[in-house]
Short mmCIF file of C-alpha atoms in Angstrom, two decimals:
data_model
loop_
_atom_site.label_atom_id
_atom_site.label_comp_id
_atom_site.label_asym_id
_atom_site.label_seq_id
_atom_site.Cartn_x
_atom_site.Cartn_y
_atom_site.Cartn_z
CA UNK A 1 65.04 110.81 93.98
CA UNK A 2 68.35 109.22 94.98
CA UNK A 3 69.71 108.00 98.59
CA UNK A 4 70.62 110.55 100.85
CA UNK A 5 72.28 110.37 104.49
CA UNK A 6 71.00 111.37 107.83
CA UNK A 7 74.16 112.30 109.97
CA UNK A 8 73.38 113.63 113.60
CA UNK A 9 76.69 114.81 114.78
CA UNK A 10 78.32 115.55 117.79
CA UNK A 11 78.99 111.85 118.79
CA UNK A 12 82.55 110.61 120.19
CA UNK A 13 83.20 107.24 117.91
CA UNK A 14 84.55 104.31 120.09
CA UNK A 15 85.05 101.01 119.66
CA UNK A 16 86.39 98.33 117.08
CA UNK A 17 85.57 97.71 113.61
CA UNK A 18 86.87 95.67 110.43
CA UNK A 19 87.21 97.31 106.55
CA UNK A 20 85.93 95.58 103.63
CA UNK A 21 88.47 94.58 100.98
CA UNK A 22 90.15 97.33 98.97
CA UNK A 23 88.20 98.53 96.34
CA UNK A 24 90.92 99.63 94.12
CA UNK A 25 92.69 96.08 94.43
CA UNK A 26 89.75 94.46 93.91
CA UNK A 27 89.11 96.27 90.49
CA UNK A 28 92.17 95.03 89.35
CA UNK A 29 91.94 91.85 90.51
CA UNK A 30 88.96 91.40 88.49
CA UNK A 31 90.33 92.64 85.52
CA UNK A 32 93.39 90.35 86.12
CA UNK A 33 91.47 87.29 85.82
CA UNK A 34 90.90 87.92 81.95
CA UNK A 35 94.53 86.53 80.98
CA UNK A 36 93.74 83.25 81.47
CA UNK A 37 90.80 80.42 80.26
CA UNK A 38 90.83 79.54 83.92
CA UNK A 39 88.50 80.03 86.90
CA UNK A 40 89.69 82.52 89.43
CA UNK A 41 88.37 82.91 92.45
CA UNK A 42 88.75 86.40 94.85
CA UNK A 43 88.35 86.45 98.40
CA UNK A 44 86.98 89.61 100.78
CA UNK A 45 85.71 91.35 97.53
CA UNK A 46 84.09 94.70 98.30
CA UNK A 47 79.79 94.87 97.61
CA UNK A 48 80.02 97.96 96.00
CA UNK A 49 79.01 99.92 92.68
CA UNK A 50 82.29 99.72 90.59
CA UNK A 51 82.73 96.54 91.10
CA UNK A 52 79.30 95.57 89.62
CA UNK A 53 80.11 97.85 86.82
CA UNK A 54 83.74 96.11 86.30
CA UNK A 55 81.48 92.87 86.42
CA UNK A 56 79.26 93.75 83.76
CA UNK A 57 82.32 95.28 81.42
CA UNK A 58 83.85 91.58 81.75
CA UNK A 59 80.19 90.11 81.68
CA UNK A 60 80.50 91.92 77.79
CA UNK A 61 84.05 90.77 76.80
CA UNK A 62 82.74 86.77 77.58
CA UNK A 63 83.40 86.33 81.23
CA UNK A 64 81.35 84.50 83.47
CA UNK A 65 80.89 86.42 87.27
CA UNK A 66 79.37 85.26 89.65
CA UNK A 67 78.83 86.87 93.49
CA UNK A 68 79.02 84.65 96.49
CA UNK A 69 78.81 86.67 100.12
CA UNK A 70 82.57 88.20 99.76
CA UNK A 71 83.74 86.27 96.93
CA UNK A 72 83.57 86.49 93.24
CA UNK A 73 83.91 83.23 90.81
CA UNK A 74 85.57 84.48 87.11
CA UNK A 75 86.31 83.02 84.09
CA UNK A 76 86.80 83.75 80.96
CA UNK A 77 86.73 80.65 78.80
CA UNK A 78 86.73 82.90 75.65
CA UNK A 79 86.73 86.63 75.15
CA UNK A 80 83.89 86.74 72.82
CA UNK A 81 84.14 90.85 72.23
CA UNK A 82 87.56 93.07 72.22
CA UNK A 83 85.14 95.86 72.81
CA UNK A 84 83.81 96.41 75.83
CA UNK A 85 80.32 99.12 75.66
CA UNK A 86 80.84 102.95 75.75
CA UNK A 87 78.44 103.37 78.31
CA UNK A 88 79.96 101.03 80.88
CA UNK A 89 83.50 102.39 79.88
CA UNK A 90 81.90 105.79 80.99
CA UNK A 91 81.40 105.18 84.24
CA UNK A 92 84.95 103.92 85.71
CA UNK A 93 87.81 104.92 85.23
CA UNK A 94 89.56 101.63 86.01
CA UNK A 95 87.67 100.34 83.10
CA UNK A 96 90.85 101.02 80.69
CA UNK A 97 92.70 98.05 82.56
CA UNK A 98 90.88 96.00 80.20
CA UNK A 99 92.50 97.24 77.37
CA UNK A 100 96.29 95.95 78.37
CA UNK A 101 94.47 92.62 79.58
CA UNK A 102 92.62 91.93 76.56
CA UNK A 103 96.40 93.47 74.63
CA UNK A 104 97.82 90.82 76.37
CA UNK A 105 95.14 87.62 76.18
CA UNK A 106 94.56 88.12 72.43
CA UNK A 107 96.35 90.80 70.86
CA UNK A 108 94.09 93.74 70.78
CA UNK A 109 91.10 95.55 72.40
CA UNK A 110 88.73 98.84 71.28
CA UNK A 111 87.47 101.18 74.09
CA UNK A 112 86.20 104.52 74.78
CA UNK A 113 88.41 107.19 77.15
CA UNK A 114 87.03 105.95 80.58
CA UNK A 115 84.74 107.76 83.16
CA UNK A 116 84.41 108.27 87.21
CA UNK A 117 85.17 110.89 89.33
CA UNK A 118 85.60 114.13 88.21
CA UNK A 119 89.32 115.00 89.74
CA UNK A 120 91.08 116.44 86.93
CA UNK A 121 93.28 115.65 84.60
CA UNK A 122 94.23 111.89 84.20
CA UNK A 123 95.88 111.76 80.77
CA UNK A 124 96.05 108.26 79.20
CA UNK A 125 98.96 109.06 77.64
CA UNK A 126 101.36 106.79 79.66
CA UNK A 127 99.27 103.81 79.57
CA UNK A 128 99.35 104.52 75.23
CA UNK A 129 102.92 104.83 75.30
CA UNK A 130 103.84 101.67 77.78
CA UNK A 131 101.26 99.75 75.25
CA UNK A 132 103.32 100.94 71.79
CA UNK A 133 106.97 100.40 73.90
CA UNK A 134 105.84 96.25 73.94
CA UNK A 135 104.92 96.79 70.03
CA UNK A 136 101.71 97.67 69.64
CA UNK A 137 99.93 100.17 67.16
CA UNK A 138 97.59 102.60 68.32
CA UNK A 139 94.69 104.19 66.33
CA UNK A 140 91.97 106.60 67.79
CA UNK A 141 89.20 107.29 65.69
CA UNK A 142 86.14 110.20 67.02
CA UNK A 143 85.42 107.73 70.06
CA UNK A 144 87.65 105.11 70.89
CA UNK A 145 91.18 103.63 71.30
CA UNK A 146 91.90 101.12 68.91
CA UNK A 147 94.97 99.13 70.42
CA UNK A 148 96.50 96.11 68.52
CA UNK A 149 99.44 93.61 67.60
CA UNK A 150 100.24 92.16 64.34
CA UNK A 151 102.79 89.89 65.83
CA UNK A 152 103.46 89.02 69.53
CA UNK A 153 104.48 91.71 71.65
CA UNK A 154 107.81 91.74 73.30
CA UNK A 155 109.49 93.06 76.46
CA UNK A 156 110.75 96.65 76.82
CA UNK A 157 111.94 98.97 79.11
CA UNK A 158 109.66 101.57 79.81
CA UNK A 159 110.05 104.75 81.62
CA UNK A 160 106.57 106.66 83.04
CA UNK A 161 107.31 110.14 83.23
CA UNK A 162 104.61 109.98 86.31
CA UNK A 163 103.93 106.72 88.46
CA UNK A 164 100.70 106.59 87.66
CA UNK A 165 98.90 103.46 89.02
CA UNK A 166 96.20 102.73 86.76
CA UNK A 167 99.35 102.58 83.92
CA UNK A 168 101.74 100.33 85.75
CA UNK A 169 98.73 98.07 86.76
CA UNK A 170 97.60 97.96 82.76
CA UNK A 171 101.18 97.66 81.45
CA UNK A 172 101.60 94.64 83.88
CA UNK A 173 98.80 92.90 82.35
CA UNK A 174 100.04 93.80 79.43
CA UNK A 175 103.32 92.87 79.46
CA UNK A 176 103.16 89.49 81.82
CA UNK A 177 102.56 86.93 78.07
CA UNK A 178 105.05 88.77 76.16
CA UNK A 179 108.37 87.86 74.80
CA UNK A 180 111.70 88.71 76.74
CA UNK A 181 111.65 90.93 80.01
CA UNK A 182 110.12 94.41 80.37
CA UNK A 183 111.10 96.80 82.85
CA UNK A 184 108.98 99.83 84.32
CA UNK A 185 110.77 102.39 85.42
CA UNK A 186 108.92 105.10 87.69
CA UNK A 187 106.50 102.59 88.90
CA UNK A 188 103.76 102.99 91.18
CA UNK A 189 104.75 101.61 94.49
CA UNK A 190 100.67 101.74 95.82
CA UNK A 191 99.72 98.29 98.18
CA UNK A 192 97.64 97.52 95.60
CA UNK A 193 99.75 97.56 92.84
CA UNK A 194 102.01 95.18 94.80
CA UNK A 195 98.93 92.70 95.38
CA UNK A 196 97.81 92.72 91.62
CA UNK A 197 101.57 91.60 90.76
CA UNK A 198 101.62 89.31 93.66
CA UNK A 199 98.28 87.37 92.44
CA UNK A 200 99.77 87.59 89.22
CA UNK A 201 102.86 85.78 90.03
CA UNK A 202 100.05 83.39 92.52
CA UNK A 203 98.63 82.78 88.25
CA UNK A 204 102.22 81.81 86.93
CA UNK A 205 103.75 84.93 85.91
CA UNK A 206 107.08 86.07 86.89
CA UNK A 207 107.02 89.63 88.32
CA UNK A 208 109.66 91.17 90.41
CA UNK A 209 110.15 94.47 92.16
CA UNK A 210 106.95 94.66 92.79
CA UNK A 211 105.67 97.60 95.97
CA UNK A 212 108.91 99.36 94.64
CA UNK A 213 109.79 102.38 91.75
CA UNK A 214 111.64 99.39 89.23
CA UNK A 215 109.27 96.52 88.51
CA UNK A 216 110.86 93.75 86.16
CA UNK A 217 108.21 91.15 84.36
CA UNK A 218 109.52 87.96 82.54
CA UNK A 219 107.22 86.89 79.64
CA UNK A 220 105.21 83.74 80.16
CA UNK A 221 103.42 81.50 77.60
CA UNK A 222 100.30 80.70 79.45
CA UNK A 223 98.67 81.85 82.92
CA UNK A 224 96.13 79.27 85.13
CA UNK A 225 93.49 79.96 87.88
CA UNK A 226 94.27 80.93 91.19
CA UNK A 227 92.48 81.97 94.28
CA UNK A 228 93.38 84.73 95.96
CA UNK A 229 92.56 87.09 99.12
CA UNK A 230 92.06 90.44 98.61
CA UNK A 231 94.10 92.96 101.11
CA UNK A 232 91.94 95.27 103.71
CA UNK A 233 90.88 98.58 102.09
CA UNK A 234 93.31 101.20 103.58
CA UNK A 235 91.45 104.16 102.06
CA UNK A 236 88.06 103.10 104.36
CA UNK A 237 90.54 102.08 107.06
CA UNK A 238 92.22 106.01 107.13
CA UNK A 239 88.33 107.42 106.87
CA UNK A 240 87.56 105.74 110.02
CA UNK A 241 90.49 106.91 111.75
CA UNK A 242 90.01 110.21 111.01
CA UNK A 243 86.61 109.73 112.29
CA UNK A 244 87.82 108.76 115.32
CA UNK A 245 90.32 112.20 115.36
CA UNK A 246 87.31 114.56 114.20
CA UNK A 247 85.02 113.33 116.87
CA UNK A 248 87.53 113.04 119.94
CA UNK A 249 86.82 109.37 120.26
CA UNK A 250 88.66 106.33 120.12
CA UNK A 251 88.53 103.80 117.38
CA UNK A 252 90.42 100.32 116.80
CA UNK A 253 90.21 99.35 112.71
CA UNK A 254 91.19 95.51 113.49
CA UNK A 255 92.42 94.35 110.37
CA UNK A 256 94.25 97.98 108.95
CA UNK A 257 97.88 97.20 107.82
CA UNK A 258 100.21 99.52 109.55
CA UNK A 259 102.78 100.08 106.97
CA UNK A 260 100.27 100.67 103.90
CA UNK A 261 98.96 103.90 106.33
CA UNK A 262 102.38 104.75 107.86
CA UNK A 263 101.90 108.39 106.03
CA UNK A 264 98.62 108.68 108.10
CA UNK A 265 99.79 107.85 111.42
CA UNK A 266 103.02 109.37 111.07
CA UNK A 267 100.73 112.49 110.95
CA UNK A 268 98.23 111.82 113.38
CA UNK A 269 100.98 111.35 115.62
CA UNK A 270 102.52 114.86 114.93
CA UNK A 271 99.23 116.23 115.28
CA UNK A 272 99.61 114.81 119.33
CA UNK A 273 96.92 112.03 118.48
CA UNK A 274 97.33 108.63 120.20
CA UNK A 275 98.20 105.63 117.48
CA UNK A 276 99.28 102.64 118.18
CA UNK A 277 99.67 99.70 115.75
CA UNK A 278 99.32 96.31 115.88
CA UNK A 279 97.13 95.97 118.32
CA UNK A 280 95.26 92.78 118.49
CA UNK A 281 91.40 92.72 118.30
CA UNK A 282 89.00 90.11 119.93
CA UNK A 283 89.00 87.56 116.33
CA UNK A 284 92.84 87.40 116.55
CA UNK A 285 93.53 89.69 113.71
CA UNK A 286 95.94 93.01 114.30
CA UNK A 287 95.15 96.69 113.39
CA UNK A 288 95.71 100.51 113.98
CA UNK A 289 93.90 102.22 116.76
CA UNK A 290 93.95 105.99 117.57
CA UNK A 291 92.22 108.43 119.99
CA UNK A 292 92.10 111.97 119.50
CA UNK A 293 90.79 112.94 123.06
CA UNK A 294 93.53 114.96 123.81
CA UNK A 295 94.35 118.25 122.00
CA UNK A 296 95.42 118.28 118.51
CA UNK A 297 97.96 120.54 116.79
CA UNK A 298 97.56 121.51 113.21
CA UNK A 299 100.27 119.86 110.16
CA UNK A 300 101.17 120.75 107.13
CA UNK A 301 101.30 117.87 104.60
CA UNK A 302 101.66 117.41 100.76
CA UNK A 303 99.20 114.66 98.90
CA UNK A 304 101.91 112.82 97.03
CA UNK A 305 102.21 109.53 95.45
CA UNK A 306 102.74 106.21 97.49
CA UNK A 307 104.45 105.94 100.00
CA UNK A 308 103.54 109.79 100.64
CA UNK A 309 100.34 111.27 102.03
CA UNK A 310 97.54 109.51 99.63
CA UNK A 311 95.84 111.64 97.88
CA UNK A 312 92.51 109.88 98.61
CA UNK A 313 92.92 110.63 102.30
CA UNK A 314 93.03 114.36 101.64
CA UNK A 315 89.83 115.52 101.51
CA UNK A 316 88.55 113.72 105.16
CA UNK A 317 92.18 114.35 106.90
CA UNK A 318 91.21 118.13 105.92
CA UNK A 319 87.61 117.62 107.87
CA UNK A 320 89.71 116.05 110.87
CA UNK A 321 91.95 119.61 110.48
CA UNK A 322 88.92 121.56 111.27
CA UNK A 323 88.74 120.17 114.64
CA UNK A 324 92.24 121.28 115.66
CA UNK A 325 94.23 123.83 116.79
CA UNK A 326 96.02 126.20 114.40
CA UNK A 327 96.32 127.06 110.76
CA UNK A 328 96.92 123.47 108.99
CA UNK A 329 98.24 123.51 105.06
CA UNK A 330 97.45 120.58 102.43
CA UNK A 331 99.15 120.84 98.63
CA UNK A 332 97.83 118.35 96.79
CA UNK A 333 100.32 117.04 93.95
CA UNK A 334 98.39 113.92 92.47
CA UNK A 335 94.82 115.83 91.08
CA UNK A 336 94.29 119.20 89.59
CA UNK A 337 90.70 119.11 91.22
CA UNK A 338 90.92 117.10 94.29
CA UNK A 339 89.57 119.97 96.45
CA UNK A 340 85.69 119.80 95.20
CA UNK A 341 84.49 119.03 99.17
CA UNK A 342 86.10 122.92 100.09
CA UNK A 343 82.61 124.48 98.86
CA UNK A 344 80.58 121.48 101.27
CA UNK A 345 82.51 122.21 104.20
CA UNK A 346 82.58 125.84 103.71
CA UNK A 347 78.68 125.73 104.28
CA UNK A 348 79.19 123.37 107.44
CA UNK A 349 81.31 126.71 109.10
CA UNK A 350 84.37 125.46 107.89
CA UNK A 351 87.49 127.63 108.09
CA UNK A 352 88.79 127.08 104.89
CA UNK A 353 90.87 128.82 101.98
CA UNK A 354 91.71 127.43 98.39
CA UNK A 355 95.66 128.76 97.79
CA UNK A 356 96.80 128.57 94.25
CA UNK A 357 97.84 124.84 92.89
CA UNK A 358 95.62 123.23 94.48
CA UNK A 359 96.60 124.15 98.17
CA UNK A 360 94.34 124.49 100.84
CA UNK A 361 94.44 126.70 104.25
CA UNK A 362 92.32 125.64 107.41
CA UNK A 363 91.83 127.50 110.34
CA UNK A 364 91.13 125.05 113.32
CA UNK A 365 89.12 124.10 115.74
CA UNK A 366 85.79 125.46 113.86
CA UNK A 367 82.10 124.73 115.49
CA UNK A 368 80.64 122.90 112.42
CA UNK A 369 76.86 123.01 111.89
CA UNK A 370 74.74 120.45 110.41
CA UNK A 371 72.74 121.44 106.92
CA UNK A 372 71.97 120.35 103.48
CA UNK A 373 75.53 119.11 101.54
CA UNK A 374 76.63 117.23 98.68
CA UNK A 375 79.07 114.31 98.13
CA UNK A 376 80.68 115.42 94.58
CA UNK A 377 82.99 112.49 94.23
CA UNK A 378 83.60 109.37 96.52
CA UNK A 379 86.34 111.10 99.09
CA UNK A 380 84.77 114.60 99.22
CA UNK A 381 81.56 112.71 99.91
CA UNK A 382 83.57 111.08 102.80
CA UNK A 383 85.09 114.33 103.80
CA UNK A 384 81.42 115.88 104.59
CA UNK A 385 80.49 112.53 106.52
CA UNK A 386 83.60 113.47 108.98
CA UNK A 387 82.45 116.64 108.92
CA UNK A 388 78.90 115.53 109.39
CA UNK A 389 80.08 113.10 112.34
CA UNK A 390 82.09 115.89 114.37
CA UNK A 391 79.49 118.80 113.45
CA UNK A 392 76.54 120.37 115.72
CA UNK A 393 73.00 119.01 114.46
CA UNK A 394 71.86 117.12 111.73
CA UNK A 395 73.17 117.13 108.18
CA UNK A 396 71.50 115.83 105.25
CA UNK A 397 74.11 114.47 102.36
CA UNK A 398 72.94 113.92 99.14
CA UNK A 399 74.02 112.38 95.97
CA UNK A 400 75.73 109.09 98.17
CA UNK A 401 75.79 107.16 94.86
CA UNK A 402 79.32 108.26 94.67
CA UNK A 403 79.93 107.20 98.15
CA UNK A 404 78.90 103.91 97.18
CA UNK A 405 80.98 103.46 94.66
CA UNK A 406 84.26 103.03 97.32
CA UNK A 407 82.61 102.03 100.86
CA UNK A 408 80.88 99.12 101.42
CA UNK A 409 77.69 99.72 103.99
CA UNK A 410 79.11 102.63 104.95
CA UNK A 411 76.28 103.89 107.18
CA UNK A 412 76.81 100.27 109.30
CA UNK A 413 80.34 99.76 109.16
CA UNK A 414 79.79 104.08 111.08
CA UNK A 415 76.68 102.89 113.40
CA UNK A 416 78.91 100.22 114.54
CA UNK A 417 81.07 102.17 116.32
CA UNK A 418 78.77 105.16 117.82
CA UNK A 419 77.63 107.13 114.46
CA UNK A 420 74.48 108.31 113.86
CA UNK A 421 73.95 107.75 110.43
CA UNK A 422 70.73 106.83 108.55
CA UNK A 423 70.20 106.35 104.81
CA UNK A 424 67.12 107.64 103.63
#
């Protein structure tokens, strides 16, 4: 019998509270620290399920991990495997990252087509052709991805018909040891993105453009150890706001970064919510407070890449549309299957209506009722704990493994600031 939460709703959520470190930067952080003999040591590192997978996939390849409070100690003295196991490939996606690091360290890697969430369609394709643009040849035989160099690879320009982040991050580690200068057109622009290069650069690389569409990389001959602080989690940090906006309370996320959630508040603030950013907290640091006490008008908004609506705010910013006035519209334009929590919220009362291509219709403000739900990825299991938060009664969630995979004590980092919320 797996975890499940206990969420008595109905509760305004006040006060202040600080996000772990980003999961997704943290992932590849981790994998970053393969392409060199070095130790590297990361700061404010989330305690959470993929990253003890990641752990154990580098654990296989040679690396030594170790855990202490928020950090992790790396290093990878020698890659003693190219091949990382099938059945730890299986459960993370971000597990492919391995494959341009390893590309990159020693001149070729084996893995399986990587796992997670079930979101639709997320085509390796553009990591496989950034990969054979540096000169590398690419076999696939009834399992895995056989990737590999005869002779050093060399700089390229590359243009992704899609900025896809998991593909600029692996063509980055890729491409940082190579020959001449590569150039990745149609980037991902995503914060973390920008960090990985950054702590990459921190290692001795020489990456440039960086947070923007046209990334440049200059080949290096060797990388060293670093230690490096990994940037607040702006995916937990837009949960709790909308928190706050669902349950007509008032919440101060202390260390949020106002420009990596500009889409959010942009949004909450055309929805007549109160934001203000930069506000400074007790400890000194500065962060994003809203209150949704007053009435709230309903938005339309499209799920696009960075700097656009994230796509991983979706599913909860649709929960926090229940609560308002009006007919509000999401498209979603990043996954073909992004709108799994519909059917959860649906049984909480929800007024809601899949359109065709992945668009969604809610009808707002709806009295949501407590009952028995399901998280069926990591943010549609966050989308029915706003739900839970703002609706009448008690709602049991089950299946919070996935939950746990992107939020750190999530039931504390709620109780913290007002929400019920027990794991049993």
């Amino acid at each position: 019998m797996s975890d499940a939460y206990l969420i008595t709703g109905s509760n305004a959520l006040r006060g202040t509270v600080r996000v772990a470190g980003s999961k997704n930067a943290a992932l590849y952080a981790v994998v970053a620290s393969l392409l060199t003999s070095d130790e590297v040591i990361l700061h404010n590192v989330p305690d959470i399920a993929d990253i003890e997978e990641l752990s154990d996939i580098l654990r296989s390849l040679g690396t030594l991990v170790r855990r202490e409070n928020k950090s992790l100690i790396l290093q990878s003295k020698s890659i003693t495997s190219t091949k990382p196991p099938s059945e730890l490939v299986q459960k993370l996606r971000a597990s492919f990252l391995v494959v341009g690091a390893l590309l990159g360290r020693v001149g070729s890697a084996e893995c399986a087509a990587p796992g997670g969430d079930v979101i639709g369609s997320r085509p390796l394709d553009i990591h496989l052709a950034g990969f054979r643009a540096l000169g590398a040849q690419i076999e696939h035989d009834e399992t895995n991805w056989i990737v590999s160099s005869e002779s050093a690879l060399s700089g390229a320009s590359i243009f992704f018909d899609y900025p896809s982040v998991l593909a600029t991050v692996n063509v980055l580690l890729a491409a940082v040891l190579t020959n001449g200068v590569t150039v990745i057109v149609n980037a991902a622009a995503e914060p973390e993105v920008e960090m990985v290069a950054n702590m990459l650069n921190r290692m001795g690389a020489n990456i440039s453009g960086q947070g923007t569409a046209h990334i440049k990389i200059s080949g290096v001959d060797k990388l060293h150890g670093c230690e490096f602080t990994i940037i607040p989690d702006r995916l937990e940090a837009g949960t709790l706001l909308l928190s706050a906006i669902a349950t007509r309370g008032e919440v101060l996320v202390s260390n949020a970064v106002p420009e990596h959630l500009s889409s959010l508040t942009s949004k909450l603030l055309e929805m007549g919510a109160a934001v203000q950013t930069d506000v400074e907290s007790d400890d000194g640091s500065t962060g994003i407070q809203v209150s949704g006490a007053s009435k709230l008008q309903s938005v339309a908004l499209q799920a696009v890449p960075y700097p656009g609506f994230a796509t991983d705010l979706h599913p909860p910013m649709a929960s926090a549309l229940t609560q308002v006035t009006g007919v509000s519209f999401i498209h979603e334009r990043v996954y073909d299957n992004r709108t799994l929590y519909v059917s959860e919220l649906r049984k909480m009362g929800a007024q809601i209506t899949l359109g065709s291509s992945s668009s969604v219709l809610i009808e707002g403000p709806s009295q949501l009722r407590g009952t028995r739900v399901k998280a069926l990825d990591i943010r549609a299991g966050a989308a029915v704990v706003v739900a839970a938060l703002a609706a009448e009664g008690v709602t049991t969630l089950e299946d919070i493994f996935h939950l746990d995979r992107g939020y750190e004590n999530l039931e504390g980092t709620l109780s913290s600031i007002g929400g019920q919320i027990q794991r049993v």
